[in-house]
């Protein structure tokens, strides 16, 4: 072999080697970032749900609520779930006390009237307070209620009529006599409340987009876990739990559920995820927007990402300040209507 041929062969070998190295480097560069194996994995605590079909305290929002702690003792005195501010309430009078077992047996199979929650409470013979029905207790009166409005819309004539039918059936079963308010007045009240809720509802979301390399599900979960997020019920969902048991999560983080369910999630490349806040569900005093803003900033810095709105526009400090100012006005309007964010009434109305 001549020296020229040997030189060409050497150059060819170097070229092939360079191509292999470049392809390997490119492949590694484009791989989704992985969680640090030296860090503790995110806990597997699930996101418990308060089901209004089971729990007679109908305060849960559309999203599931998360419990990350233990109830403090002694327990606070329970207040009635029904509220004339957001419910149609019918009094059911009885001639003699009715056992809790009989009252529970008289409840309809479904606790819904159309898309609205149907609730029955009893006046406890022992305490003289309205409370959810429980066995081994006795009640001297009952009240049935249906929610005037929620995010599905206002109570309509058909739903009001269904409420009357269900309440009458319950009253007949316990030997009681119900008293109903005027349908047209209640439906008009429902429409007005629904209009107020539509104007003052707010669900904020920020999108975090990868600036360079994509992220794996584990990488997102590890960084979010450092800020206090825990796995939610649905794949691709994490939540920042409230400090108080039974309250809705303060923030939610969601990414592609298909990536979370992949056979090998480590190979799934995610280029964006969403941080969201359901404003009426969390009290103003908990500063949920400040926490949303700070979580987005910290995650963007740690994960080499940028914070944008739903249309991909980057959010700068001025834009975020304006959003915060607008939220304060929204909180004031809810307070003035006695539907302050985070209260049971607000959580039911905006659900």
CSV table of N, CA, C and O in Angstrom, one decimal, residues 8 11 24-25 30-31 37 52 90 95 100 138 142-143 151 180 191 213 220 243 248 285 289 299 304 309 315 319 325:
chain,number,residue,atom,x,y,z
A,8,UNK,N,-4.8,8.3,3.2
A,8,UNK,CA,-6.2,8.4,2.9
A,8,UNK,C,-7.0,7.4,3.9
A,8,UNK,O,-8.1,7.8,4.4
A,11,UNK,N,-7.1,9.0,7.3
A,11,UNK,CA,-8.0,10.1,7.3
A,11,UNK,C,-9.4,9.6,7.4
A,11,UNK,O,-10.3,10.1,8.1
A,24,UNK,N,-22.7,10.3,19.0
A,24,UNK,CA,-22.9,10.0,20.4
A,24,UNK,C,-23.2,11.2,21.2
A,24,UNK,O,-24.0,11.3,22.1
A,25,UNK,N,-22.4,12.3,20.9
A,25,UNK,CA,-22.5,13.5,21.7
A,25,UNK,C,-23.9,14.2,21.4
A,25,UNK,O,-24.5,14.6,22.4
A,30,UNK,N,-29.4,15.4,23.3
A,30,UNK,CA,-30.8,15.5,23.1
A,30,UNK,C,-31.6,14.6,24.0
A,30,UNK,O,-32.8,14.6,24.0
A,31,UNK,N,-30.9,13.7,24.8
A,31,UNK,CA,-31.6,12.9,25.7
A,31,UNK,C,-32.3,13.8,26.8
A,31,UNK,O,-31.8,14.8,27.2
A,37,UNK,N,-29.8,10.2,40.7
A,37,UNK,CA,-30.0,9.0,41.4
A,37,UNK,C,-29.5,9.1,42.9
A,37,UNK,O,-29.9,8.3,43.7
A,52,UNK,N,-68.1,13.9,47.5
A,52,UNK,CA,-69.4,14.4,48.1
A,52,UNK,C,-70.5,13.4,48.1
A,52,UNK,O,-71.5,13.5,48.8
A,90,UNK,N,-85.0,23.6,52.1
A,90,UNK,CA,-86.3,23.3,52.4
A,90,UNK,C,-86.4,22.6,53.8
A,90,UNK,O,-85.6,21.7,54.1
A,95,UNK,N,-93.2,15.1,63.5
A,95,UNK,CA,-94.0,15.1,64.7
A,95,UNK,C,-93.2,14.5,65.9
A,95,UNK,O,-93.4,14.9,67.1
A,100,UNK,N,-81.2,8.3,63.3
A,100,UNK,CA,-80.3,8.5,62.2
A,100,UNK,C,-80.3,7.4,61.2
A,100,UNK,O,-80.1,7.6,60.0
A,138,UNK,N,-80.5,10.9,67.0
A,138,UNK,CA,-81.9,11.2,66.8
A,138,UNK,C,-82.1,12.6,66.4
A,138,UNK,O,-81.3,13.5,66.9
A,142,UNK,N,-85.4,18.2,59.9
A,142,UNK,CA,-84.4,18.0,58.8
A,142,UNK,C,-84.5,19.3,57.9
A,142,UNK,O,-85.5,20.0,57.9
A,143,UNK,N,-83.4,19.5,57.2
A,143,UNK,CA,-83.4,20.4,56.1
A,143,UNK,C,-82.7,19.8,54.9
A,143,UNK,O,-81.6,19.2,55.1
A,151,UNK,N,-69.8,25.6,38.7
A,151,UNK,CA,-69.1,25.8,37.4
A,151,UNK,C,-69.8,25.2,36.2
A,151,UNK,O,-69.5,25.5,35.1
A,180,UNK,N,-91.4,24.4,50.9
A,180,UNK,CA,-90.5,24.8,49.7
A,180,UNK,C,-90.7,26.3,49.5
A,180,UNK,O,-91.8,26.9,49.6
A,191,UNK,N,-79.5,32.3,38.9
A,191,UNK,CA,-79.0,32.9,37.7
A,191,UNK,C,-78.1,34.1,38.1
A,191,UNK,O,-77.0,34.3,37.5
A,213,UNK,N,-32.2,21.2,26.6
A,213,UNK,CA,-32.5,19.8,26.7
A,213,UNK,C,-33.9,19.6,27.3
A,213,UNK,O,-34.3,20.3,28.2
A,220,UNK,N,-38.5,16.1,36.3
A,220,UNK,CA,-39.5,17.1,36.8
A,220,UNK,C,-40.0,16.8,38.2
A,220,UNK,O,-40.1,17.7,39.1
A,243,UNK,N,-51.7,23.5,54.1
A,243,UNK,CA,-51.2,23.2,55.4
A,243,UNK,C,-52.3,22.5,56.3
A,243,UNK,O,-52.0,21.8,57.2
A,248,UNK,N,-58.2,21.9,49.7
A,248,UNK,CA,-57.7,21.6,48.3
A,248,UNK,C,-56.2,22.0,48.2
A,248,UNK,O,-55.7,22.8,49.0
A,285,UNK,N,-55.1,34.8,52.5
A,285,UNK,CA,-54.0,34.8,53.5
A,285,UNK,C,-52.9,33.8,53.3
A,285,UNK,O,-51.8,34.0,53.8
A,289,UNK,N,-50.8,33.1,45.1
A,289,UNK,CA,-50.2,33.6,43.8
A,289,UNK,C,-48.7,33.8,44.1
A,289,UNK,O,-47.9,33.6,43.2
A,299,UNK,N,-38.2,26.7,39.7
A,299,UNK,CA,-38.2,25.6,38.8
A,299,UNK,C,-37.5,26.0,37.5
A,299,UNK,O,-36.7,25.2,36.9
A,304,UNK,N,-33.4,25.0,33.9
A,304,UNK,CA,-33.0,25.7,32.6
A,304,UNK,C,-34.2,25.8,31.8
A,304,UNK,O,-34.3,25.3,30.6
A,309,UNK,N,-46.9,32.3,29.3
A,309,UNK,CA,-48.4,32.2,29.5
A,309,UNK,C,-48.8,31.1,28.6
A,309,UNK,O,-48.0,30.3,28.0
A,315,UNK,N,-43.3,35.7,30.5
A,315,UNK,CA,-43.9,36.6,31.5
A,315,UNK,C,-42.8,37.2,32.3
A,315,UNK,O,-42.0,36.6,32.9
A,319,UNK,N,-45.5,42.0,34.1
A,319,UNK,CA,-46.7,41.3,33.8
A,319,UNK,C,-47.2,40.5,35.0
A,319,UNK,O,-48.4,40.5,35.3
A,325,UNK,N,-51.9,42.4,41.1
A,325,UNK,CA,-52.7,43.5,41.4
A,325,UNK,C,-54.2,43.2,41.1
A,325,UNK,O,-55.1,43.5,41.8
